Coordinates of C-alpha atoms in Angstrom, one line a residue:
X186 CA -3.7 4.8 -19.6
X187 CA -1.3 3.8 -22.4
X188 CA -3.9 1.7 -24.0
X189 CA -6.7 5.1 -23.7
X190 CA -3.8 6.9 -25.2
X191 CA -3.0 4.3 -28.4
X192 CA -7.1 5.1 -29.2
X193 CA -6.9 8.6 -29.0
X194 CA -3.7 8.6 -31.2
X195 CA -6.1 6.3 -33.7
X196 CA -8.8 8.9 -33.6
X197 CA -6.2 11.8 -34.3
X198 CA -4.3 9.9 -37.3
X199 CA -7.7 9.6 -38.8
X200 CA -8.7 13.5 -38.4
X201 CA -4.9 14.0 -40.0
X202 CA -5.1 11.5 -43.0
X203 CA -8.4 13.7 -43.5
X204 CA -6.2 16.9 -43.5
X205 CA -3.9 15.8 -46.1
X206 CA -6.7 14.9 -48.4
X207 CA -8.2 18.4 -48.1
X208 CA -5.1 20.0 -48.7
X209 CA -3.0 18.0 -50.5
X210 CA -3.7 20.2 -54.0
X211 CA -2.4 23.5 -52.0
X212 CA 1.1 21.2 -51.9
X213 CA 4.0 22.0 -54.2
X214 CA 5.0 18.4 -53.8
X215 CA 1.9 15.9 -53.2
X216 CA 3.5 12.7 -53.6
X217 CA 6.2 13.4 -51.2
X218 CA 3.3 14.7 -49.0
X219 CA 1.1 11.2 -49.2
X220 CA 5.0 10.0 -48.4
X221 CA 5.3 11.2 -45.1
X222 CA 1.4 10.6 -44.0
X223 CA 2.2 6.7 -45.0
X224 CA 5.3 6.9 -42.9
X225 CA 3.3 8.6 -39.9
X226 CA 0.9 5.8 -40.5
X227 CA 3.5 3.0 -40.3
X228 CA 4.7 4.8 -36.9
X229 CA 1.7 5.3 -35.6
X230 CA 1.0 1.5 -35.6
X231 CA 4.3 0.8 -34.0
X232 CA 4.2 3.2 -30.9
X233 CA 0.5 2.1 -30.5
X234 CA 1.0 -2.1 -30.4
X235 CA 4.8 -1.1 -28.9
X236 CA 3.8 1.5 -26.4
X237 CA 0.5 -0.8 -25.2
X238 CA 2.3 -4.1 -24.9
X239 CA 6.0 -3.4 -24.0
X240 CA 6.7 -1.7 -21.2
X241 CA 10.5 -2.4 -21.2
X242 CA 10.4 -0.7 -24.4
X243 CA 8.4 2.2 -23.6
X244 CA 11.5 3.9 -22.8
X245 CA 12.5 4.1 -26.1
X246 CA 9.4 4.5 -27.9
X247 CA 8.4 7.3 -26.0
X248 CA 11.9 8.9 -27.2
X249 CA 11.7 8.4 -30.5
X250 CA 8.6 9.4 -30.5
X251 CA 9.8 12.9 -30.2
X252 CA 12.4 12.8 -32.8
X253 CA 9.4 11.0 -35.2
X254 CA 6.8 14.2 -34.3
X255 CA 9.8 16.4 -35.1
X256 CA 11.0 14.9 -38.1
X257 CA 7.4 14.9 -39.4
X258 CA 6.5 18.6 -38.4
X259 CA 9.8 19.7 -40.5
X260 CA 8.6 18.1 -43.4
X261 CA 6.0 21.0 -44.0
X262 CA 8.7 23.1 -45.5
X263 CA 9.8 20.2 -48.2
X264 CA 5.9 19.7 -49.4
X265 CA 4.6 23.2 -48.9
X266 CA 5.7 26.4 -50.2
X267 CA 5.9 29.3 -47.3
X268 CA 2.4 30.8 -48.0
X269 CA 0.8 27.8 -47.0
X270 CA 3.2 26.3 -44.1
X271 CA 3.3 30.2 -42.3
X272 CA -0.9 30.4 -42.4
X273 CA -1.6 26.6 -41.6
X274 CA -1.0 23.5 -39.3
X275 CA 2.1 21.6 -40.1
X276 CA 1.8 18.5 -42.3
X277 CA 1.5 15.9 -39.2
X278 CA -0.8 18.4 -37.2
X279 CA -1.0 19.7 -34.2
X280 CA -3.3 17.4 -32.8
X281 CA -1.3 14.5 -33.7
X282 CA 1.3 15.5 -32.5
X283 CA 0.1 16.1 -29.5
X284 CA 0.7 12.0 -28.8
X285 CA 4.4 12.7 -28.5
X286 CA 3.5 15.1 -25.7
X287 CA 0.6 12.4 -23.9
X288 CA 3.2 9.9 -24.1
X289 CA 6.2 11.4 -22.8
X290 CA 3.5 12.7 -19.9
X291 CA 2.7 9.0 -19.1
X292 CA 5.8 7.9 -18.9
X293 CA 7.7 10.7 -16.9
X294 CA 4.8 12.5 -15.5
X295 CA 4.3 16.3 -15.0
X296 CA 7.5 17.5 -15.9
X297 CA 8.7 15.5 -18.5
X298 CA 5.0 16.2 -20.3
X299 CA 5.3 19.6 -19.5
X300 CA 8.7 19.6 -21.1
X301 CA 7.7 17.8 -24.4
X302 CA 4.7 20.0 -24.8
X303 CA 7.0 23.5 -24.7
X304 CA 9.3 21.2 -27.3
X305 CA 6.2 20.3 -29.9
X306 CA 5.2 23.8 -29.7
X307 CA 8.3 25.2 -30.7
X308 CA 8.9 23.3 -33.1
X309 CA 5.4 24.0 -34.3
X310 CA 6.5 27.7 -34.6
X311 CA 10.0 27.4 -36.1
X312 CA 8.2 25.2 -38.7
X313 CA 5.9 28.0 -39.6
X314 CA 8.3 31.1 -39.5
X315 CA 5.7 32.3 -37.1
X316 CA 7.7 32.1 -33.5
X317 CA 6.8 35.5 -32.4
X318 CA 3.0 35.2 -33.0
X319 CA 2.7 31.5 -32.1
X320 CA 4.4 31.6 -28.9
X321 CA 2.8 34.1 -27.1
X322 CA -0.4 34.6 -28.4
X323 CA -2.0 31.4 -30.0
X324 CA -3.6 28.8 -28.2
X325 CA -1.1 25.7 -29.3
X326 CA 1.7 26.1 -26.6
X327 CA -0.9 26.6 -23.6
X328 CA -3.1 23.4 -25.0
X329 CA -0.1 21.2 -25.4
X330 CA 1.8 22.3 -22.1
X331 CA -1.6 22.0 -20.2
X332 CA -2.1 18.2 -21.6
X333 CA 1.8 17.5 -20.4
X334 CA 0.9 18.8 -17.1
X335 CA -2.3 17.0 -16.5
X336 CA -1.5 13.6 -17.9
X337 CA 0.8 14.1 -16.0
X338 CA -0.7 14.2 -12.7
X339 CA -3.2 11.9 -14.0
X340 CA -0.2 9.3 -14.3
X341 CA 1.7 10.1 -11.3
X342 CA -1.2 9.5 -9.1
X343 CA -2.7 6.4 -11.3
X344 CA 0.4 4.7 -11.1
X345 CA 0.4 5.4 -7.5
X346 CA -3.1 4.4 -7.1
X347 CA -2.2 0.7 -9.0
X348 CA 0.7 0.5 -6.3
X349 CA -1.4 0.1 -3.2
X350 CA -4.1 -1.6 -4.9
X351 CA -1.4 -4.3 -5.4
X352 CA 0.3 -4.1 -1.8
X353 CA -3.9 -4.6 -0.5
X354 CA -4.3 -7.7 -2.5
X355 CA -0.5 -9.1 -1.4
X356 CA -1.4 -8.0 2.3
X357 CA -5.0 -9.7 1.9
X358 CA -3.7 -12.5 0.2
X359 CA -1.3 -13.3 3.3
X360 CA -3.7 -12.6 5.9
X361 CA -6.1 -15.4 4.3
X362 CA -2.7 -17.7 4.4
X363 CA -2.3 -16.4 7.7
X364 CA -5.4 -17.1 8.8
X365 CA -5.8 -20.5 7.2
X366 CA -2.0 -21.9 9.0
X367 CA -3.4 -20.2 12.5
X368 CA -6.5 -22.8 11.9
X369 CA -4.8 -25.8 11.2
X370 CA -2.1 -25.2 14.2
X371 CA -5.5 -24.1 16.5
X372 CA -7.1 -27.4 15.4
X373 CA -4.0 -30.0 15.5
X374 CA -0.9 -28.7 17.7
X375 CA -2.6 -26.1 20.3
X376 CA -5.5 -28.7 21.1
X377 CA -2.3 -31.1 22.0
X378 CA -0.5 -28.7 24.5
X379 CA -3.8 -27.7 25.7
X380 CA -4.4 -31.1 26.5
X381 CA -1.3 -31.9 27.8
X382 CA -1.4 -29.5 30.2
X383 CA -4.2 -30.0 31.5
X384 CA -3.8 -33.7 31.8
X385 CA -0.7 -33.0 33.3
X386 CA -1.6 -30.9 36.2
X387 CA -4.1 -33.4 36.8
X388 CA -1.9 -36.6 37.0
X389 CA 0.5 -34.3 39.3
X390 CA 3.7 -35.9 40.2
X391 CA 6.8 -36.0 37.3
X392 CA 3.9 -34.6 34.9
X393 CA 3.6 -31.5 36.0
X394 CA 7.0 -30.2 34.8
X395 CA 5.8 -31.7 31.9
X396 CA 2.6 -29.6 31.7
X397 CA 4.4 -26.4 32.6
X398 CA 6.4 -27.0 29.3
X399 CA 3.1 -27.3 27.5
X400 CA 1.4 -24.4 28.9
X401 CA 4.7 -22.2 28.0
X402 CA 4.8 -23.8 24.4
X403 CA 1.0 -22.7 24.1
X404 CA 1.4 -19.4 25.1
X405 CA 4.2 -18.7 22.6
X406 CA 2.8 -20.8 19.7
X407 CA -0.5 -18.3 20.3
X408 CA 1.2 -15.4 20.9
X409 CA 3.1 -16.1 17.3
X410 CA 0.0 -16.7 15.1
X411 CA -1.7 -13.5 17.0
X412 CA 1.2 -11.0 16.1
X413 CA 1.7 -12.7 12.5
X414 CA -2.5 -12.4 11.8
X415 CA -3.0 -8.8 13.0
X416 CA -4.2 -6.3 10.8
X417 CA -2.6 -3.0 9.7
X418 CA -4.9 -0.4 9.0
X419 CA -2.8 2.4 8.2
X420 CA -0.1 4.6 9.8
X421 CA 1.4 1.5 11.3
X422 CA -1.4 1.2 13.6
X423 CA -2.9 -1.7 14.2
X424 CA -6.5 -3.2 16.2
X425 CA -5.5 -4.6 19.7
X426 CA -9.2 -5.8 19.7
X427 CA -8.7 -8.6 17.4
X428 CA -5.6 -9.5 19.3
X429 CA -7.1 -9.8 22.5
X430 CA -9.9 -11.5 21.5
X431 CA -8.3 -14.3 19.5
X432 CA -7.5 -15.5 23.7
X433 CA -10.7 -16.0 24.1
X434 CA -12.0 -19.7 24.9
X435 CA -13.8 -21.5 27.3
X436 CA -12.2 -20.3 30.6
X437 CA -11.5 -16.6 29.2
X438 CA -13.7 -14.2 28.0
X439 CA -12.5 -11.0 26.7
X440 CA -15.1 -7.8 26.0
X441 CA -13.2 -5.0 24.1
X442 CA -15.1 -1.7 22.4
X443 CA -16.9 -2.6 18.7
X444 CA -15.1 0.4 17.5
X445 CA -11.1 -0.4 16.3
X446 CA -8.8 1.0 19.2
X447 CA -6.0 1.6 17.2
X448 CA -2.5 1.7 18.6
X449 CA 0.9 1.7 17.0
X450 CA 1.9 -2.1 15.9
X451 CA 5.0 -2.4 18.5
X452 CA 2.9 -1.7 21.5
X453 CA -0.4 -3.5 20.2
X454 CA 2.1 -6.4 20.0
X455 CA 4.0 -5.5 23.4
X456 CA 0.0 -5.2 25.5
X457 CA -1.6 -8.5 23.7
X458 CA 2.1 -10.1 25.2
X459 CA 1.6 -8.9 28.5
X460 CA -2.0 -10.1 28.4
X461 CA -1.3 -13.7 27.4
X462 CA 1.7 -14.0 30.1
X463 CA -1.1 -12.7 33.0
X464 CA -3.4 -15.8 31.2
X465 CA -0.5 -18.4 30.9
X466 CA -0.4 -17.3 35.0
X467 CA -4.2 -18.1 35.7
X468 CA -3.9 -21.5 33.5
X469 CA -1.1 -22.4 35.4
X470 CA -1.6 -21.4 39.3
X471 CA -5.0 -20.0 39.8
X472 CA -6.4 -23.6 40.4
X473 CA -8.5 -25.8 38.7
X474 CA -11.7 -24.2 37.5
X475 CA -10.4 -21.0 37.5
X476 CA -12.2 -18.6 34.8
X477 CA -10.5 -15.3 33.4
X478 CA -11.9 -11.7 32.2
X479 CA -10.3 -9.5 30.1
X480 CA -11.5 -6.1 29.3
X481 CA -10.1 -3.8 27.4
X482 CA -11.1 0.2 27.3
X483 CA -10.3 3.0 25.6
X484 CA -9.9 6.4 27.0
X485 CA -8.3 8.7 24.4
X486 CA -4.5 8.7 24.0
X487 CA -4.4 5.3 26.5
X488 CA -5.9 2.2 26.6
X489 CA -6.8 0.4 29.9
X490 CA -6.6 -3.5 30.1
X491 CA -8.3 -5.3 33.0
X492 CA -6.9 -8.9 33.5
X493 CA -9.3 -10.9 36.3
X494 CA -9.9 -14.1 37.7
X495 CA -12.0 -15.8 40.4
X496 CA -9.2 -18.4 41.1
X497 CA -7.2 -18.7 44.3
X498 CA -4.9 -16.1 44.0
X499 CA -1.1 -16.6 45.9
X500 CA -0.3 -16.1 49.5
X501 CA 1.8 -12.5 50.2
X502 CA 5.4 -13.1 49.3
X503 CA 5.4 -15.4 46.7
X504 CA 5.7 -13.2 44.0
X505 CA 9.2 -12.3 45.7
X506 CA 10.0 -15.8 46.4
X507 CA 9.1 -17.1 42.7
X508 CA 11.7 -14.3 41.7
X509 CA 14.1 -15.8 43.8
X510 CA 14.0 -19.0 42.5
X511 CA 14.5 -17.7 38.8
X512 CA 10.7 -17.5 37.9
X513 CA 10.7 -14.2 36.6
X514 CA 6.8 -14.9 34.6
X515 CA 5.4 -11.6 36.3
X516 CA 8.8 -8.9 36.7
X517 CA 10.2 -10.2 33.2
X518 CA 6.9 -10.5 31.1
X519 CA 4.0 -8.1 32.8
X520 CA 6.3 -5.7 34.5
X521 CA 9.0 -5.1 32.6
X522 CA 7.4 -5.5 29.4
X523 CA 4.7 -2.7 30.6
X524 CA 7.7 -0.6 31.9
X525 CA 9.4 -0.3 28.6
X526 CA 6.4 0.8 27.3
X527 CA 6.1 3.9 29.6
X528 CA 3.0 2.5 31.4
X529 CA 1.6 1.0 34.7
X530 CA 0.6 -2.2 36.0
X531 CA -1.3 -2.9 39.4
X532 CA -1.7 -5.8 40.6
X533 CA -4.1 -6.5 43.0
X534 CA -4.3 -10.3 44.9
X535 CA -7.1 -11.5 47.3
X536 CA -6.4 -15.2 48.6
X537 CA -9.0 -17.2 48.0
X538 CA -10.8 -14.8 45.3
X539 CA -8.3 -14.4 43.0
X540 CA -5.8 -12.1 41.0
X541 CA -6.7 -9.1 38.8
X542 CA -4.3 -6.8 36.7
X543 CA -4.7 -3.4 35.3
X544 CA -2.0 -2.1 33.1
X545 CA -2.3 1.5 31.3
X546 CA -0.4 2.0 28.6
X547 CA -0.5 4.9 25.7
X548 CA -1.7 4.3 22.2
X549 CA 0.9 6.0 20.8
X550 CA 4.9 6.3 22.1
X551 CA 5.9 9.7 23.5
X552 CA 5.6 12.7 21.3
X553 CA 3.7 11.2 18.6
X554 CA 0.1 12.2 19.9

């Protein structure tokens, strides 16, 4: 916008240099009068390189481009003699100076444009004698307090515009970093603990405490590169698709809706963590073999998650017992977790066929639709 604004103050020097040399013989004092169109020349290079290259300085320039427009206006009286300045546009005229009123409008916005326009057309009048007439029934203060106000707007809502076109790129550029780091780790450092706890569990014996610390480190490295690659679309809300999905692999398979089920980011983050604890829980006890489904649905103002697996399940009492000995995986993680969130999870166990999970939970916290 400030560099539109240096070409339309180009296009209006020109129609004012042509002014002065079609009136510059009415003039009781022509040189003075070529004078001040030189020095509005002069200026009129500054603001523009100044105003188009240096924001720090814009500040200023747009200042003393008021006192410049006003200082140039008065000069009428000094070159003019009060039958031409009361029945004609001041020296600099009105359409130049109408930059002094685009650029304080740019800068400030509505007000300060709408400001600087009543100023210029004041000034207009005093200039001419003619504050009466001028005022109230020609067309200069309307034009000029009209531009203020809609460069205005225009500015406000550019610069506003520029803002969030510049928090998109940061956000996309971070997601791509993200996205890029979740790789590598996926490729290198989860294949390892992946590995190691499967290996583990095989060997038995001293290994398997050994495998359980891998298959805990797994769960939290994932859980981390899930929550720190999830996508906010607006609102704070965020996809839990994506976040379930990203558990998929060769012993889970996830289906979820092709349309986003958006849900505020704190509980998106709080369900997908519930999810991957009721996973860590079939990697680590449902038996070898074991495959897990995860389905998610959406049914308005909840969301319904389905956790399944065809592994062994646990024999009645051991989910007490497990608590007892300071296991607290299910109450801690799933339950608790699901309870602070105002939902429900049932949990349904058939030895021999396995475990399944349903856990109902709003999209949005309490009294916020």
């Amino acid at each position: 916008m400030w560099r539109a604004a240096q070409v339309f103050r180009l296009a209006t020097l020109v129609y004012a240099v042509s002014y002065q040399v079609a009136s510059v013989s009415n003039y009781t004092r022509p040189t003075l009068s070529w004078a001040v169109v030189a020095l509005m020349v002069v200026w009129s290079g500054l603001a523009a390189v100044g105003l188009s290259r240096h924001a720090a300085a814009r500040r200023w320039l747009v200042a003393a481009d008021q006192v410049v427009v006003v200082a140039l206006m008065a000069s009428t009286r000094l070159v003019s003699d009060q039958d031409w300045y009361s029945t004609h546009q001041t020296l600099p005229t009105t359409l130049w100076a109408t930059n002094a009123v685009i650029s304080a409008a740019i800068l400030g916005g509505p007000w300060l444009g709408v400001v600087s326009g009543a100023a210029v057309s004041v000034v207009s009048a005093l200039v001419r004698g003619q504050i009466d007439l001028d005022l109230w029934r020609d067309a200069t203060a309307p034009v000029l307090i009209s531009v203020g106000l809609a460069l205005g707007l225009a500015a406000n809502t550019a610069r506003r515009s520029h803002a969030q076109l510049e928090r998109a790129a940061r956000l996309t550029a971070a997601a791509e970093e993200r996205e890029r780091l979740g790789r590598e780790v996926h490729d290198g450092v989860l294949q390892v603990l992946a590995y190691v706890r499967r290996r583990g569990a095989e060997i038995g014996g001293p290994t398997a405490e050994l495998a359980t610390l891998a298959g805990e480190q797994e769960v939290a490295l994932r859980e981390l590169i899930s929550e720190q690659a999830t996508p906010v679309l607006g609102g704070g809300d965020v996809d839990l698709s994506p976040l379930l999905r990203g558990e998929a692999s060769t012993t889970v398979s996830v289906s979820a809706p092709a349309v986003p089920v958006l849900m505020a980011r704190e509980r998106a983050t709080q369900v997908a963590a519930v999810v991957r604890t009721a996973l860590s829980n079939v990697a680590l006890h449902a038996g070898p073999g074991a495959k897990a489904y995860v389905l998610l649905e959406d049914i308005g103002e909840e969301v319904i998650v389905s956790v399944r697996d065809d592994g062994i399940g646990f024999a009645p009492g051991r989910l007490a017992e497990a608590e007892s000995e300071g296991r607290m995986g299910v109450s801690r993680s799933i339950l608790g977790r699901v309870a602070d969130l105002g939902g429900t999870a049932t949990l349904e166990n058939t030895p021999g066929e396995g475990v399944e999970w349903e856990i109902r939970v709003r999209k949005q916290a309490s009294g916020k639709g």
